[in-house]
């Protein structure tokens, strides 16, 4: 019998604007020892579904279900007390951000003890034994020392292991992992996923893995359910669903993923637009406005989840009888003809063995000793028409290098050349030229645009020093918006009225405003959903082709680098550990860290699976 | 889901302030109007009528009379002038000081910040009222000195809030983008940084106003602020204390006037903090 | 509930939350501020002209003033005067009171316990009241419980404490004749002053405790705690309420100045023999030596108190010592 058996789960939340329906009929079963992946973009209802299974909904949410059985107990009308018993005895939960999932005020040991069964925490000795045992089982080194640490003294990976240990403290039968690796670095991600995998096998756990990343799901779970707008729209064996998607949304997600074995010749398929707000949802298929295959019937009837004979799994689309979905060929602008880099031309910028040490010596800090440098002896150069990727995990110094190149930080040692002159020796006119020709695109976040300024005003700021005539400026802004694929109506909006993807387009337009020769983009897509990511990456590629610009792309994602860059540099703890052409580095990594990074990259969606799709 | 909550809060924010807040605005407005127009109302706060001492509130003397037969109502109307004047002026000076120093320290950082912040630390290590007592006793009690003392005591509140806001904003991506677009430093401060401190100052300014009012009243009550016979709410409460048994009205009405103004300021301050989602307690 | 003390025991056994570096830094900062405060007092004294003239009785002859100036070194160059000033303060060496003729420092010291008794009791009671009301308004079962107590308390906030005290005297002493109006002859004298002062502390504590609890309620670690399957009550208290104590304690620290100001006013109003009343008396009657000694002592006490509060904050939330 399934450990978890849910049918027609619906959740409503009463808000001031009306009734929100984040979950609109979800059915799931998980057997002991089985892992189910629940996949979707942000706002599709996957997290709230998983929280409902743990009975952790907010009081303003009401839940109805035809069947809601957890561990053989019917929970459809369960009291808060019954839920607590279930959480205590049979369900463990792992949260997205381990640093926030631990109480910052309490020692690790105290928090662990709190999760234990009474017999285990009956005495200090017993709880100590049990804690050591738990930490050991999740692979925490020096478990004894950890017990007397505070969460803020731990690294993200370590904290996540401790959260897992807490979830396991009462030997649960079901483990719910809500984006367990999203907040972690790539190399740590793999370890945590491996750990969950091993625990599942050893302890015969049923695992519900909630994630936005199809790559995470592919190697780790048996079955996958794809959610969109509060419903499951495709469900089946993982490989089946990914390689023979029967729903346009899944197909688009798969086609949108940049991965390390996908070159620029295989264009990404983006999915424009946003998931619909789940309030007063009109009838018909929820994907309709974004769907490339929508027909008249999609507007009237919301397709039910039906078994698709030809692919052997379930999908909710009127087109399912065609079997595997074939998306229309990608829009013309992504067909690539790579601009041959003019490698012989003089470099636009060169970085010569720069080192950066942060933090000035403060009076009361002298005993802490010198800080480790954030960037150690890094050199690089970028020629016209060339694209360079810098990859590394957080804290590797990759962003610092980029910021030094545009003058947002000063190198402690070494020099940076614009053309053939060091930045420090530039004449005022040349500084102007440098500021024009080298542009920076910030990582999208709510802070990349002034929340008080309209979009037009934000872009205009970039033009102020170049274009004295206000009329001409407005004209330029209109052109720029069109060039990055935004409508004119956006000009008068404020940043909070835009989606993340749109904000990033504005950021790109702001950089383009000065007709740069080199654009340095810091994690340009890391804050975006996969489908939106693809549209931005395609935009970057198109601009490069049309304008013949050079790029330096900073990213933690090998797939992104692979998709855009000719050359790449791998940074690790401030050092460049590997450099060369993208192909060469990925095919034949020399440094131990690069190899680890490639192995850890979650998305090996194999080429043949994909090519049959396109 | 989050999109919806933002929408609703925004709808709430954009609409009219709640009834309580409207009422507070009205109250404050009335008191201000009365006080400003005191010289034109033809009431004399000094006129003694020895035939009518310690009269309870009546039709003729709505708030009663004091030991010298002066009309409490007239004195309450006039008595608002010192606290409100001191409150507004001291707040304005303190806000300007705090804003200027805060911008300087937050934007320049380094030595300037170190110096100003230490200064603020020292300032905050002397309890306000004690410093005020000392200054007033050494340099004499005058309205000017009162204003200086109160402004000195409260600039640190604005300074800390502005400074930490500037430090938070100055490294945000959009400010760096402006820097990369060759916008001058002064313009960056004016365009991007200064506007973001205004909501904070609205909140701390309102809090400062009621504190300043309280301080002026307390000093006057202690006999170190406004000196009799000048009508002043704090002084009047103090005068009424000795007559509490025989004439509760002498202290009651000026006291109530104070309560009304402080209440309105508080309600307005809370509302502002709510609208701008700022914490009004100076804890960031 | 036995488990809570058990966890506490475990926590205490494992590690002290305070780092020496934090203590050191905080203590140095406190000493620096205190030095700054004393220096400001000195500068102000000097700015009035001749400090000896200020400190001497009004009736003093020129010789007597000169004698006093020599005794305390006011005839020396300013840097020496400054040094003497600091040395004298450290030794508690102030001129005699102009009225009682007793050493000013002793005069003040004698009253310190009274003020401590009043101030500490009021802060503790006020904070407790604020915490209770704040907790109820954040986690109360019914809407009435959540709204009414805090609204009532907030009204108190807009009553200046001298007026508050006056109202209390009017009702409880004059009308009901339950409690004495002034002086300090029995514990019953303490009730009204403490109530007045506690009314100053409680509203802000209640409001901040409520808003912090409501913020923390949506933090992710609360969900983790729930996921452990511990009772809702334990989640509320151990993870929500106790975590919210940090900012509240910081607020109490920031309010200490206000409490002191309140104590000065309340002591004067109730003729309670504390440092505040002495200070006001000295100021009104221009007894400068006593005023000076009181100011310095109050600064010292104030700095010690805020240091203790900061340490308390760190004990509650160890992250607070990281900058
Ligand atoms: S039902 Fe229509 S709109 Fe919905 S996914 Fe299928 S084709 Fe697209």
PDB file of N, CA and C in Angstrom, chain B residues 118 121-122 124-127 129-131 133-135 137-139 160 214 217-218 221-224 234 237 241 244-245 248 251-252 255-256 258-259 262-263 266 270 279 281-283, chain C residues 32-33 36-37 40-41 44 47-48 157-158 160 162-163 166-167 169-170 174 207-208 212 215 247 250 254 260-261 264-265 268-269 279-280 283-284 286 288 295 298-299 302-303:
ATOM      1  N   UNK B 118      31.332  58.117  16.720  1.00  0.00           N
ATOM      2  CA  UNK B 118      31.793  58.196  18.104  1.00  0.00           C
ATOM      3  C   UNK B 118      31.093  59.357  18.815  1.00  0.00           C
ATOM      4  N   UNK B 121      27.817  58.258  19.763  1.00  0.00           N
ATOM      5  CA  UNK B 121      27.907  57.344  20.906  1.00  0.00           C
ATOM      6  C   UNK B 121      28.001  58.124  22.207  1.00  0.00           C
ATOM      7  N   UNK B 122      28.896  59.119  22.192  1.00  0.00           N
ATOM      8  CA  UNK B 122      29.070  59.921  23.402  1.00  0.00           C
ATOM      9  C   UNK B 122      27.761  60.630  23.747  1.00  0.00           C
ATOM     10  N   UNK B 124      24.879  59.765  23.086  1.00  0.00           N
ATOM     11  CA  UNK B 124      23.860  58.854  23.598  1.00  0.00           C
ATOM     12  C   UNK B 124      24.221  58.295  24.961  1.00  0.00           C
ATOM     13  N   UNK B 125      25.482  58.495  25.380  1.00  0.00           N
ATOM     14  CA  UNK B 125      25.840  57.952  26.687  1.00  0.00           C
ATOM     15  C   UNK B 125      25.505  58.935  27.804  1.00  0.00           C
ATOM     16  N   UNK B 126      25.013  60.125  27.430  1.00  0.00           N
ATOM     17  CA  UNK B 126      24.529  61.053  28.452  1.00  0.00           C
ATOM     18  C   UNK B 126      23.012  61.064  28.371  1.00  0.00           C
ATOM     19  N   UNK B 127      22.343  60.641  29.428  1.00  0.00           N
ATOM     20  CA  UNK B 127      20.876  60.631  29.376  1.00  0.00           C
ATOM     21  C   UNK B 127      20.348  62.029  29.067  1.00  0.00           C
ATOM     22  N   UNK B 129      17.681  64.001  29.601  1.00  0.00           N
ATOM     23  CA  UNK B 129      17.169  64.976  30.562  1.00  0.00           C
ATOM     24  C   UNK B 129      18.288  65.511  31.450  1.00  0.00           C
ATOM     25  N   UNK B 130      19.236  64.633  31.759  1.00  0.00           N
ATOM     26  CA  UNK B 130      20.330  65.032  32.641  1.00  0.00           C
ATOM     27  C   UNK B 130      21.194  66.085  31.948  1.00  0.00           C
ATOM     28  N   UNK B 131      21.496  65.834  30.682  1.00  0.00           N
ATOM     29  CA  UNK B 131      22.266  66.809  29.904  1.00  0.00           C
ATOM     30  C   UNK B 131      21.509  68.132  29.848  1.00  0.00           C
ATOM     31  N   UNK B 133      19.297  69.312  31.943  1.00  0.00           N
ATOM     32  CA  UNK B 133      19.350  69.990  33.243  1.00  0.00           C
ATOM     33  C   UNK B 133      20.664  70.735  33.401  1.00  0.00           C
ATOM     34  N   UNK B 134      21.728  70.043  33.065  1.00  0.00           N
ATOM     35  CA  UNK B 134      23.053  70.622  33.241  1.00  0.00           C
ATOM     36  C   UNK B 134      23.207  71.881  32.388  1.00  0.00           C
ATOM     37  N   UNK B 135      22.853  71.766  31.121  1.00  0.00           N
ATOM     38  CA  UNK B 135      23.027  72.909  30.221  1.00  0.00           C
ATOM     39  C   UNK B 135      22.160  74.074  30.668  1.00  0.00           C
ATOM     40  N   UNK B 137      21.023  74.785  33.589  1.00  0.00           N
ATOM     41  CA  UNK B 137      21.436  75.414  34.833  1.00  0.00           C
ATOM     42  C   UNK B 137      22.713  76.214  34.628  1.00  0.00           C
ATOM     43  N   UNK B 138      23.583  75.751  33.743  1.00  0.00           N
ATOM     44  CA  UNK B 138      24.830  76.481  33.517  1.00  0.00           C
ATOM     45  C   UNK B 138      24.615  77.709  32.652  1.00  0.00           C
ATOM     46  N   UNK B 139      23.751  77.589  31.646  1.00  0.00           N
ATOM     47  CA  UNK B 139      23.624  78.679  30.677  1.00  0.00           C
ATOM     48  C   UNK B 139      22.295  79.413  30.764  1.00  0.00           C
ATOM     49  N   UNK B 160      21.419  57.884  13.207  1.00  0.00           N
ATOM     50  CA  UNK B 160      21.608  56.432  13.105  1.00  0.00           C
ATOM     51  C   UNK B 160      20.763  55.833  12.009  1.00  0.00           C
ATOM     52  N   UNK B 214       7.419  66.266  25.044  1.00  0.00           N
ATOM     53  CA  UNK B 214       7.459  65.690  26.383  1.00  0.00           C
ATOM     54  C   UNK B 214       8.602  66.299  27.190  1.00  0.00           C
ATOM     55  N   UNK B 217       7.859  69.860  28.207  1.00  0.00           N
ATOM     56  CA  UNK B 217       6.868  69.877  29.276  1.00  0.00           C
ATOM     57  C   UNK B 217       7.496  69.418  30.590  1.00  0.00           C
ATOM     58  N   UNK B 218       8.320  68.362  30.516  1.00  0.00           N
ATOM     59  CA  UNK B 218       8.920  67.838  31.732  1.00  0.00           C
ATOM     60  C   UNK B 218       9.847  68.882  32.354  1.00  0.00           C
ATOM     61  N   UNK B 221       7.823  71.515  33.851  1.00  0.00           N
ATOM     62  CA  UNK B 221       7.202  70.987  35.059  1.00  0.00           C
ATOM     63  C   UNK B 221       8.181  71.015  36.217  1.00  0.00           C
ATOM     64  N   UNK B 222       9.441  70.679  35.924  1.00  0.00           N
ATOM     65  CA  UNK B 222      10.454  70.670  36.975  1.00  0.00           C
ATOM     66  C   UNK B 222      10.875  72.082  37.362  1.00  0.00           C
ATOM     67  N   UNK B 223      10.414  73.080  36.615  1.00  0.00           N
ATOM     68  CA  UNK B 223      10.734  74.456  36.965  1.00  0.00           C
ATOM     69  C   UNK B 223      12.022  74.959  36.334  1.00  0.00           C
ATOM     70  N   UNK B 224      12.514  74.212  35.314  1.00  0.00           N
ATOM     71  CA  UNK B 224      13.788  74.620  34.716  1.00  0.00           C
ATOM     72  C   UNK B 224      13.561  75.064  33.283  1.00  0.00           C
ATOM     73  N   UNK B 234       3.330  72.615  30.645  1.00  0.00           N
ATOM     74  CA  UNK B 234       4.094  71.926  31.689  1.00  0.00           C
ATOM     75  C   UNK B 234       4.113  72.715  32.977  1.00  0.00           C
ATOM     76  N   UNK B 237       0.767  72.534  34.773  1.00  0.00           N
ATOM     77  CA  UNK B 237       0.536  71.290  35.501  1.00  0.00           C
ATOM     78  C   UNK B 237       1.264  71.359  36.835  1.00  0.00           C
ATOM     79  N   UNK B 241      -0.294  71.195  40.648  1.00  0.00           N
ATOM     80  CA  UNK B 241      -0.019  70.088  41.563  1.00  0.00           C
ATOM     81  C   UNK B 241      -0.311  70.474  43.009  1.00  0.00           C
ATOM     82  N   UNK B 244      -4.033  70.469  43.826  1.00  0.00           N
ATOM     83  CA  UNK B 244      -4.741  69.302  43.319  1.00  0.00           C
ATOM     84  C   UNK B 244      -6.002  69.013  44.136  1.00  0.00           C
ATOM     85  N   UNK B 245      -5.884  69.148  45.462  1.00  0.00           N
ATOM     86  CA  UNK B 245      -7.017  68.818  46.307  1.00  0.00           C
ATOM     87  C   UNK B 245      -8.171  69.798  46.110  1.00  0.00           C
ATOM     88  N   UNK B 248      -8.728  70.608  40.929  1.00  0.00           N
ATOM     89  CA  UNK B 248      -8.151  69.630  40.001  1.00  0.00           C
ATOM     90  C   UNK B 248      -8.035  70.184  38.592  1.00  0.00           C
ATOM     91  N   UNK B 251      -4.572  71.669  36.858  1.00  0.00           N
ATOM     92  CA  UNK B 251      -3.599  70.777  36.208  1.00  0.00           C
ATOM     93  C   UNK B 251      -4.244  69.959  35.099  1.00  0.00           C
ATOM     94  N   UNK B 252      -5.539  69.658  35.280  1.00  0.00           N
ATOM     95  CA  UNK B 252      -6.182  68.711  34.371  1.00  0.00           C
ATOM     96  C   UNK B 252      -6.196  69.197  32.926  1.00  0.00           C
ATOM     97  N   UNK B 255      -2.843  69.458  31.142  1.00  0.00           N
ATOM     98  CA  UNK B 255      -2.375  68.082  30.995  1.00  0.00           C
ATOM     99  C   UNK B 255      -3.073  67.374  29.854  1.00  0.00           C
ATOM    100  N   UNK B 256      -4.404  67.566  29.808  1.00  0.00           N
ATOM    101  CA  UNK B 256      -5.166  66.910  28.743  1.00  0.00           C
ATOM    102  C   UNK B 256      -4.731  67.432  27.369  1.00  0.00           C
ATOM    103  N   UNK B 258      -1.782  68.377  26.522  1.00  0.00           N
ATOM    104  CA  UNK B 258      -0.555  67.644  26.193  1.00  0.00           C
ATOM    105  C   UNK B 258      -0.869  66.247  25.686  1.00  0.00           C
ATOM    106  N   UNK B 259      -1.758  65.558  26.427  1.00  0.00           N
ATOM    107  CA  UNK B 259      -2.102  64.194  26.054  1.00  0.00           C
ATOM    108  C   UNK B 259      -2.660  64.164  24.634  1.00  0.00           C
ATOM    109  N   UNK B 262       0.179  64.687  22.073  1.00  0.00           N
ATOM    110  CA  UNK B 262       1.070  63.523  22.020  1.00  0.00           C
ATOM    111  C   UNK B 262       0.361  62.330  21.404  1.00  0.00           C
ATOM    112  N   UNK B 263      -0.897  62.174  21.737  1.00  0.00           N
ATOM    113  CA  UNK B 263      -1.647  61.051  21.174  1.00  0.00           C
ATOM    114  C   UNK B 263      -1.729  61.175  19.658  1.00  0.00           C
ATOM    115  N   UNK B 266       1.531  60.418  18.062  1.00  0.00           N
ATOM    116  CA  UNK B 266       1.837  58.995  18.107  1.00  0.00           C
ATOM    117  C   UNK B 266       1.056  58.213  17.056  1.00  0.00           C
ATOM    118  N   UNK B 270       2.701  56.149  14.014  1.00  0.00           N
ATOM    119  CA  UNK B 270       2.463  54.726  13.789  1.00  0.00           C
ATOM    120  C   UNK B 270       1.942  54.489  12.386  1.00  0.00           C
ATOM    121  N   UNK B 279      10.219  50.592  10.783  1.00  0.00           N
ATOM    122  CA  UNK B 279      10.032  50.454  12.214  1.00  0.00           C
ATOM    123  C   UNK B 279      10.284  51.784  12.871  1.00  0.00           C
ATOM    124  N   UNK B 281      10.817  52.503  15.912  1.00  0.00           N
ATOM    125  CA  UNK B 281      11.490  52.501  17.201  1.00  0.00           C
ATOM    126  C   UNK B 281      13.003  52.674  17.075  1.00  0.00           C
ATOM    127  N   UNK B 282      13.449  52.955  15.842  1.00  0.00           N
ATOM    128  CA  UNK B 282      14.870  53.190  15.673  1.00  0.00           C
ATOM    129  C   UNK B 282      15.699  51.920  15.640  1.00  0.00           C
ATOM    130  N   UNK B 283      15.053  50.766  15.766  1.00  0.00           N
ATOM    131  CA  UNK B 283      15.773  49.504  15.631  1.00  0.00           C
ATOM    132  C   UNK B 283      15.687  49.100  14.182  1.00  0.00           C
TER     133      UNK B 283
ATOM    134  N   UNK C  32      34.979  54.523  26.567  1.00  0.00           N
ATOM    135  CA  UNK C  32      35.205  55.665  25.684  1.00  0.00           C
ATOM    136  C   UNK C  32      34.043  56.651  25.781  1.00  0.00           C
ATOM    137  N   UNK C  33      32.831  56.121  25.717  1.00  0.00           N
ATOM    138  CA  UNK C  33      31.660  56.998  25.788  1.00  0.00           C
ATOM    139  C   UNK C  33      31.631  57.743  27.112  1.00  0.00           C
ATOM    140  N   UNK C  36      33.997  60.462  27.050  1.00  0.00           N
ATOM    141  CA  UNK C  36      33.454  61.539  26.239  1.00  0.00           C
ATOM    142  C   UNK C  36      32.429  62.353  27.014  1.00  0.00           C
ATOM    143  N   UNK C  37      31.575  61.649  27.740  1.00  0.00           N
ATOM    144  CA  UNK C  37      30.532  62.331  28.498  1.00  0.00           C
ATOM    145  C   UNK C  37      31.155  63.246  29.547  1.00  0.00           C
ATOM    146  N   UNK C  40      32.633  66.285  28.000  1.00  0.00           N
ATOM    147  CA  UNK C  40      31.629  67.276  27.616  1.00  0.00           C
ATOM    148  C   UNK C  40      31.198  68.088  28.834  1.00  0.00           C
ATOM    149  N   UNK C  41      31.006  67.385  29.953  1.00  0.00           N
ATOM    150  CA  UNK C  41      30.626  68.102  31.170  1.00  0.00           C
ATOM    151  C   UNK C  41      31.703  69.113  31.538  1.00  0.00           C
ATOM    152  N   UNK C  44      31.675  72.085  29.267  1.00  0.00           N
ATOM    153  CA  UNK C  44      30.556  72.986  29.519  1.00  0.00           C
ATOM    154  C   UNK C  44      30.806  73.834  30.761  1.00  0.00           C
ATOM    155  N   UNK C  47      33.085  76.457  29.781  1.00  0.00           N
ATOM    156  CA  UNK C  47      32.510  77.458  28.883  1.00  0.00           C
ATOM    157  C   UNK C  47      31.751  78.533  29.642  1.00  0.00           C
ATOM    158  N   UNK C  48      31.387  78.248  30.887  1.00  0.00           N
ATOM    159  CA  UNK C  48      30.648  79.259  31.635  1.00  0.00           C
ATOM    160  C   UNK C  48      31.575  80.365  32.126  1.00  0.00           C
ATOM    161  N   UNK C 157       0.761  55.512  26.528  1.00  0.00           N
ATOM    162  CA  UNK C 157       1.997  56.027  25.978  1.00  0.00           C
ATOM    163  C   UNK C 157       1.938  57.527  25.736  1.00  0.00           C
ATOM    164  N   UNK C 158       0.748  58.037  25.472  1.00  0.00           N
ATOM    165  CA  UNK C 158       0.696  59.464  25.163  1.00  0.00           C
ATOM    166  C   UNK C 158       0.413  60.327  26.392  1.00  0.00           C
ATOM    167  N   UNK C 160       2.100  62.107  29.403  1.00  0.00           N
ATOM    168  CA  UNK C 160       3.406  62.449  29.983  1.00  0.00           C
ATOM    169  C   UNK C 160       3.460  61.932  31.411  1.00  0.00           C
ATOM    170  N   UNK C 162       4.676  62.940  34.236  1.00  0.00           N
ATOM    171  CA  UNK C 162       4.328  63.770  35.395  1.00  0.00           C
ATOM    172  C   UNK C 162       2.811  63.920  35.506  1.00  0.00           C
ATOM    173  N   UNK C 163       2.149  63.957  34.362  1.00  0.00           N
ATOM    174  CA  UNK C 163       0.688  64.060  34.385  1.00  0.00           C
ATOM    175  C   UNK C 163       0.068  62.750  34.849  1.00  0.00           C
ATOM    176  N   UNK C 166       0.351  62.593  38.479  1.00  0.00           N
ATOM    177  CA  UNK C 166      -0.606  63.514  39.073  1.00  0.00           C
ATOM    178  C   UNK C 166      -2.001  62.891  39.114  1.00  0.00           C
ATOM    179  N   UNK C 167      -2.365  62.258  38.019  1.00  0.00           N
ATOM    180  CA  UNK C 167      -3.676  61.601  37.960  1.00  0.00           C
ATOM    181  C   UNK C 167      -3.758  60.508  39.018  1.00  0.00           C
ATOM    182  N   UNK C 169      -2.085  60.309  41.802  1.00  0.00           N
ATOM    183  CA  UNK C 169      -2.197  60.942  43.122  1.00  0.00           C
ATOM    184  C   UNK C 169      -3.645  61.388  43.357  1.00  0.00           C
ATOM    185  N   UNK C 170      -4.210  61.998  42.328  1.00  0.00           N
ATOM    186  CA  UNK C 170      -5.558  62.531  42.481  1.00  0.00           C
ATOM    187  C   UNK C 170      -6.542  61.426  42.838  1.00  0.00           C
ATOM    188  N   UNK C 174      -5.768  61.301  46.884  1.00  0.00           N
ATOM    189  CA  UNK C 174      -6.673  62.348  47.333  1.00  0.00           C
ATOM    190  C   UNK C 174      -8.123  61.875  47.374  1.00  0.00           C
ATOM    191  N   UNK C 207       4.411  46.755  22.167  1.00  0.00           N
ATOM    192  CA  UNK C 207       4.261  46.921  20.730  1.00  0.00           C
ATOM    193  C   UNK C 207       5.375  46.212  19.974  1.00  0.00           C
ATOM    194  N   UNK C 208       6.602  46.402  20.431  1.00  0.00           N
ATOM    195  CA  UNK C 208       7.712  45.778  19.720  1.00  0.00           C
ATOM    196  C   UNK C 208       7.659  44.260  19.847  1.00  0.00           C
ATOM    197  N   UNK C 212       7.570  41.994  16.606  1.00  0.00           N
ATOM    198  CA  UNK C 212       8.667  41.056  16.362  1.00  0.00           C
ATOM    199  C   UNK C 212       8.151  39.624  16.326  1.00  0.00           C
ATOM    200  N   UNK C 215       6.589  39.011  13.092  1.00  0.00           N
ATOM    201  CA  UNK C 215       7.562  38.830  12.010  1.00  0.00           C
ATOM    202  C   UNK C 215       8.184  37.448  12.063  1.00  0.00           C
ATOM    203  N   UNK C 247      15.321  41.793  20.276  1.00  0.00           N
ATOM    204  CA  UNK C 247      15.012  43.185  19.955  1.00  0.00           C
ATOM    205  C   UNK C 247      14.334  43.921  21.106  1.00  0.00           C
ATOM    206  N   UNK C 250      16.950  45.013  23.461  1.00  0.00           N
ATOM    207  CA  UNK C 250      17.656  46.150  22.888  1.00  0.00           C
ATOM    208  C   UNK C 250      16.848  47.426  23.079  1.00  0.00           C
ATOM    209  N   UNK C 254      17.662  51.013  24.883  1.00  0.00           N
ATOM    210  CA  UNK C 254      17.545  52.338  24.282  1.00  0.00           C
ATOM    211  C   UNK C 254      16.643  53.235  25.111  1.00  0.00           C
ATOM    212  N   UNK C 260      15.389  57.054  32.947  1.00  0.00           N
ATOM    213  CA  UNK C 260      16.082  57.949  33.865  1.00  0.00           C
ATOM    214  C   UNK C 260      15.384  59.302  33.947  1.00  0.00           C
ATOM    215  N   UNK C 261      15.049  59.821  32.765  1.00  0.00           N
ATOM    216  CA  UNK C 261      14.338  61.089  32.743  1.00  0.00           C
ATOM    217  C   UNK C 261      13.041  60.947  33.525  1.00  0.00           C
ATOM    218  N   UNK C 264      13.665  60.977  37.213  1.00  0.00           N
ATOM    219  CA  UNK C 264      13.896  62.335  37.721  1.00  0.00           C
ATOM    220  C   UNK C 264      12.562  63.020  37.979  1.00  0.00           C
ATOM    221  N   UNK C 265      11.675  62.945  36.995  1.00  0.00           N
ATOM    222  CA  UNK C 265      10.384  63.611  37.111  1.00  0.00           C
ATOM    223  C   UNK C 265       9.547  62.994  38.232  1.00  0.00           C
ATOM    224  N   UNK C 268      10.738  63.699  41.726  1.00  0.00           N
ATOM    225  CA  UNK C 268      10.403  65.060  42.129  1.00  0.00           C
ATOM    226  C   UNK C 268       8.920  65.168  42.473  1.00  0.00           C
ATOM    227  N   UNK C 269       8.113  64.579  41.619  1.00  0.00           N
ATOM    228  CA  UNK C 269       6.667  64.666  41.800  1.00  0.00           C
ATOM    229  C   UNK C 269       6.245  64.046  43.127  1.00  0.00           C
ATOM    230  N   UNK C 279      19.071  65.844  42.160  1.00  0.00           N
ATOM    231  CA  UNK C 279      19.603  66.570  41.015  1.00  0.00           C
ATOM    232  C   UNK C 279      18.739  67.797  40.722  1.00  0.00           C
ATOM    233  N   UNK C 280      17.426  67.588  40.697  1.00  0.00           N
ATOM    234  CA  UNK C 280      16.534  68.708  40.397  1.00  0.00           C
ATOM    235  C   UNK C 280      16.632  69.776  41.479  1.00  0.00           C
ATOM    236  N   UNK C 283      19.788  71.632  41.020  1.00  0.00           N
ATOM    237  CA  UNK C 283      19.754  72.505  39.857  1.00  0.00           C
ATOM    238  C   UNK C 283      18.917  73.745  40.153  1.00  0.00           C
ATOM    239  N   UNK C 284      17.755  73.540  40.767  1.00  0.00           N
ATOM    240  CA  UNK C 284      16.875  74.664  41.037  1.00  0.00           C
ATOM    241  C   UNK C 284      17.524  75.612  42.041  1.00  0.00           C
ATOM    242  N   UNK C 286      20.701  75.874  42.534  1.00  0.00           N
ATOM    243  CA  UNK C 286      22.053  76.173  42.056  1.00  0.00           C
ATOM    244  C   UNK C 286      23.135  75.630  42.992  1.00  0.00           C
ATOM    245  N   UNK C 288      25.770  73.698  42.632  1.00  0.00           N
ATOM    246  CA  UNK C 288      26.501  73.107  41.516  1.00  0.00           C
ATOM    247  C   UNK C 288      27.324  71.878  41.858  1.00  0.00           C
ATOM    248  N   UNK C 295      25.261  64.385  38.035  1.00  0.00           N
ATOM    249  CA  UNK C 295      25.328  64.163  36.588  1.00  0.00           C
ATOM    250  C   UNK C 295      26.359  63.087  36.267  1.00  0.00           C
ATOM    251  N   UNK C 298      25.178  59.670  37.437  1.00  0.00           N
ATOM    252  CA  UNK C 298      24.088  59.162  36.607  1.00  0.00           C
ATOM    253  C   UNK C 298      24.638  58.643  35.281  1.00  0.00           C
ATOM    254  N   UNK C 299      25.586  59.396  34.698  1.00  0.00           N
ATOM    255  CA  UNK C 299      26.207  58.935  33.458  1.00  0.00           C
ATOM    256  C   UNK C 299      26.856  57.577  33.660  1.00  0.00           C
ATOM    257  N   UNK C 302      24.234  54.926  34.070  1.00  0.00           N
ATOM    258  CA  UNK C 302      23.548  54.726  32.799  1.00  0.00           C
ATOM    259  C   UNK C 302      24.383  53.862  31.864  1.00  0.00           C
ATOM    260  N   UNK C 303      25.692  54.153  31.812  1.00  0.00           N
ATOM    261  CA  UNK C 303      26.557  53.366  30.929  1.00  0.00           C
ATOM    262  C   UNK C 303      26.689  51.929  31.399  1.00  0.00           C
TER     263      UNK C 303
END
